[in-house]
Amino acid sequence: MDGKAVVQNYEEKMDKTIEALKRDFTSIRTGRASTSLLDRVTVEYYGTPTPIKQVANVSAPEPSLITIVPWERKILGDIEKAILKSDLGLNPNNDGAMIRLEIPKPTEERRKELTKKVSKYAEEAKVVIRNIRRDANDSIKKAEKAKEITEDESKDVQDKIQKLTDKKVKFIDELKLKKEKEVMEV
């Protein structure tokens, strides 16, 4: 068992968790229009749930407006329903050719709700990181019991995993603070 490879393997898993957190953060809307708000919204297209960006042209021509122009007009209603069903809290305006989404400035109360959501996502990511650390330590201890590595190597790899965990948790905290600041901006 190669300690370096073990650390690298678990670091990749932790990085994937952080990427997932960043994707979650893009779905939390601030006062600015961003096409990434619609990344998680899917529409039923020929019997398959498909992201809106794959069936329509999505753009943000103004800071408070997103426009959606579907490639097939017949799915305008489906896109509208998908947006209404999503947890974005936006009301689509369908004019028969395109959908306009006005992005209102969030109220103080809504911004506070959104910061709670940011905190929740960040805490969930930290839990996943800690679970990855636990899995790594378990595999290292098993290798030590099976006499694949020495006790010193085991301690060394566990220390590296702990340092890596601390580093990733700190990075998540930084991402969280940055997103909270962005959400609270008026």
Coordinates of C-alpha atoms in Angstrom, one line a residue:
M1 CA 0.0 0.0 0.0
D2 CA 1.4 3.3 -1.1
G3 CA 0.7 6.1 1.4
K4 CA 1.0 8.9 -1.2
A5 CA -1.4 7.2 -3.5
V6 CA -3.9 6.8 -0.7
V7 CA -3.7 10.5 0.2
Q8 CA -4.0 11.5 -3.4
N9 CA -7.1 9.2 -3.9
Y10 CA -8.9 10.7 -0.9
E11 CA -7.9 14.2 -1.9
E12 CA -9.6 13.7 -5.3
K13 CA -12.8 12.6 -3.5
M14 CA -12.6 15.7 -1.3
D15 CA -12.1 17.9 -4.4
K16 CA -15.2 16.4 -6.0
T17 CA -17.2 17.3 -2.9
I18 CA -16.0 20.9 -3.1
E19 CA -16.9 21.0 -6.8
A20 CA -20.4 19.8 -5.9
L21 CA -20.7 22.5 -3.2
K22 CA -19.7 25.1 -5.8
R23 CA -22.5 23.8 -8.1
D24 CA -24.9 24.0 -5.2
F25 CA -23.9 27.6 -4.5
T26 CA -24.5 28.6 -8.1
S27 CA -28.2 27.6 -7.6
I28 CA -28.6 30.1 -4.8
R29 CA -29.7 33.3 -6.3
T30 CA -28.4 36.7 -5.4
G31 CA -29.8 39.9 -6.7
R32 CA -28.0 39.4 -10.1
A33 CA -29.3 37.4 -13.1
S34 CA -27.1 34.5 -13.8
T35 CA -27.8 31.7 -16.3
S36 CA -26.3 29.2 -13.8
L37 CA -29.5 29.6 -11.7
L38 CA -31.2 27.3 -14.2
D39 CA -28.5 24.6 -14.1
R40 CA -30.5 22.3 -11.9
V41 CA -33.9 22.9 -13.6
T42 CA -34.8 20.1 -16.0
V43 CA -37.7 19.9 -18.5
E44 CA -39.4 16.8 -19.8
Y45 CA -38.1 16.6 -23.4
Y46 CA -39.2 13.5 -25.5
G47 CA -39.7 11.6 -22.2
T48 CA -36.3 12.5 -20.8
P49 CA -35.6 15.0 -18.0
T50 CA -33.2 17.4 -19.8
P51 CA -31.5 20.6 -18.5
I52 CA -33.1 23.8 -19.9
K53 CA -29.7 24.8 -21.4
Q54 CA -29.8 21.8 -23.6
V55 CA -33.2 22.6 -25.2
A56 CA -33.1 26.4 -25.3
N57 CA -30.8 29.4 -25.6
V58 CA -30.5 30.9 -22.1
S59 CA -29.0 34.4 -21.6
A60 CA -28.8 37.3 -19.2
P61 CA -29.0 40.4 -21.3
E62 CA -29.5 42.7 -18.2
P63 CA -28.4 42.4 -14.6
S64 CA -31.9 41.6 -13.5
L65 CA -33.3 39.6 -16.4
I66 CA -32.8 36.1 -17.9
T67 CA -34.3 35.2 -21.3
I68 CA -35.0 31.7 -22.4
V69 CA -35.6 31.0 -26.1
P70 CA -36.4 27.3 -26.8
W71 CA -35.3 25.7 -30.0
E72 CA -38.8 24.2 -30.3
R73 CA -41.7 26.5 -29.4
K74 CA -43.9 23.6 -28.3
I75 CA -41.8 23.2 -25.1
L76 CA -42.3 26.8 -23.9
G77 CA -45.1 25.7 -21.6
D78 CA -43.0 22.8 -20.3
I79 CA -40.1 25.1 -19.5
E80 CA -42.4 27.5 -17.8
K81 CA -43.9 24.7 -15.6
A82 CA -40.4 23.4 -14.7
I83 CA -39.3 26.9 -13.5
L84 CA -42.5 27.2 -11.5
K85 CA -41.9 23.8 -9.9
S86 CA -38.3 24.6 -9.0
D87 CA -37.4 26.1 -5.7
L88 CA -36.1 29.3 -7.3
G89 CA -39.1 31.4 -6.4
L90 CA -39.3 33.0 -9.9
N91 CA -42.3 33.7 -12.0
P92 CA -41.7 33.1 -15.7
N93 CA -43.2 35.5 -18.2
N94 CA -44.1 33.6 -21.4
D95 CA -44.9 35.8 -24.5
G96 CA -45.3 32.8 -26.9
A97 CA -41.7 33.1 -28.3
M98 CA -39.5 33.3 -25.2
I99 CA -39.7 33.3 -21.5
R100 CA -38.4 36.2 -19.5
L101 CA -37.4 35.8 -15.9
E102 CA -37.2 39.0 -13.8
I103 CA -34.8 38.6 -11.0
P104 CA -36.1 40.7 -8.1
K105 CA -33.8 42.0 -5.5
P106 CA -34.2 39.7 -2.5
T107 CA -35.7 41.2 0.6
E108 CA -33.7 41.2 3.8
E109 CA -35.7 38.3 5.1
R110 CA -35.1 36.3 1.9
R111 CA -31.3 37.1 2.0
K112 CA -31.2 35.7 5.6
E113 CA -33.0 32.5 4.4
L114 CA -30.5 32.2 1.6
T115 CA -27.5 32.6 3.9
K116 CA -29.0 29.7 6.0
K117 CA -29.2 27.6 2.9
V118 CA -25.5 28.5 2.1
S119 CA -24.6 27.4 5.6
K120 CA -26.5 24.2 5.3
Y121 CA -24.8 23.3 2.0
A122 CA -21.4 24.1 3.5
E123 CA -22.1 22.0 6.6
E124 CA -23.2 19.1 4.4
A125 CA -20.0 19.3 2.4
K126 CA -17.9 19.4 5.6
V127 CA -19.7 16.2 6.8
V128 CA -18.9 14.5 3.5
I129 CA -15.2 15.6 3.9
R130 CA -15.1 14.2 7.4
N131 CA -16.7 10.9 6.2
I132 CA -14.0 10.7 3.5
R133 CA -11.4 11.2 6.2
R134 CA -13.0 8.4 8.3
D135 CA -13.0 6.1 5.3
A136 CA -9.4 6.9 4.6
N137 CA -8.3 6.3 8.2
D138 CA -10.3 3.0 8.3
S139 CA -8.6 1.7 5.2
I140 CA -5.2 2.7 6.6
K141 CA -5.9 0.9 9.9
K142 CA -7.0 -2.2 8.0
A143 CA -3.7 -2.1 6.0
E144 CA -1.8 -1.7 9.2
K145 CA -3.6 -4.7 10.8
A146 CA -2.9 -6.8 7.7
K147 CA 0.7 -5.9 8.1
E148 CA 0.7 -4.1 4.6
I149 CA 2.2 -1.0 6.2
T150 CA 4.1 -0.3 9.4
E151 CA 2.6 1.6 12.4
D152 CA 4.8 4.6 11.6
E153 CA 3.6 4.7 8.0
S154 CA 0.1 4.4 9.2
K155 CA 0.5 7.4 11.6
D156 CA 2.2 9.4 8.9
V157 CA -0.6 8.8 6.4
Q158 CA -3.3 9.5 9.0
D159 CA -1.5 12.8 9.8
K160 CA -1.5 13.8 6.1
I161 CA -5.1 12.9 5.8
Q162 CA -6.0 15.0 8.8
K163 CA -4.0 18.0 7.4
L164 CA -5.7 17.6 4.1
T165 CA -9.1 17.5 5.8
D166 CA -8.4 20.6 7.8
K167 CA -7.3 22.4 4.6
K168 CA -10.5 21.4 2.7
V169 CA -12.7 22.4 5.6
K170 CA -11.0 25.8 5.8
F171 CA -11.5 26.2 2.1
I172 CA -15.2 25.3 2.5
D173 CA -15.5 28.0 5.2
E174 CA -13.9 30.5 2.9
L175 CA -16.3 29.6 0.1
K176 CA -19.2 29.9 2.5
L177 CA -18.2 33.4 3.8
K178 CA -17.7 34.6 0.2
K179 CA -21.2 33.3 -0.9
E180 CA -22.9 34.7 2.3
K181 CA -21.3 38.1 1.6
E182 CA -22.5 37.9 -2.0
V183 CA -26.1 37.0 -0.9
M184 CA -26.2 39.8 1.7
E185 CA -25.1 42.5 -0.7
V186 CA -28.0 44.8 -1.7

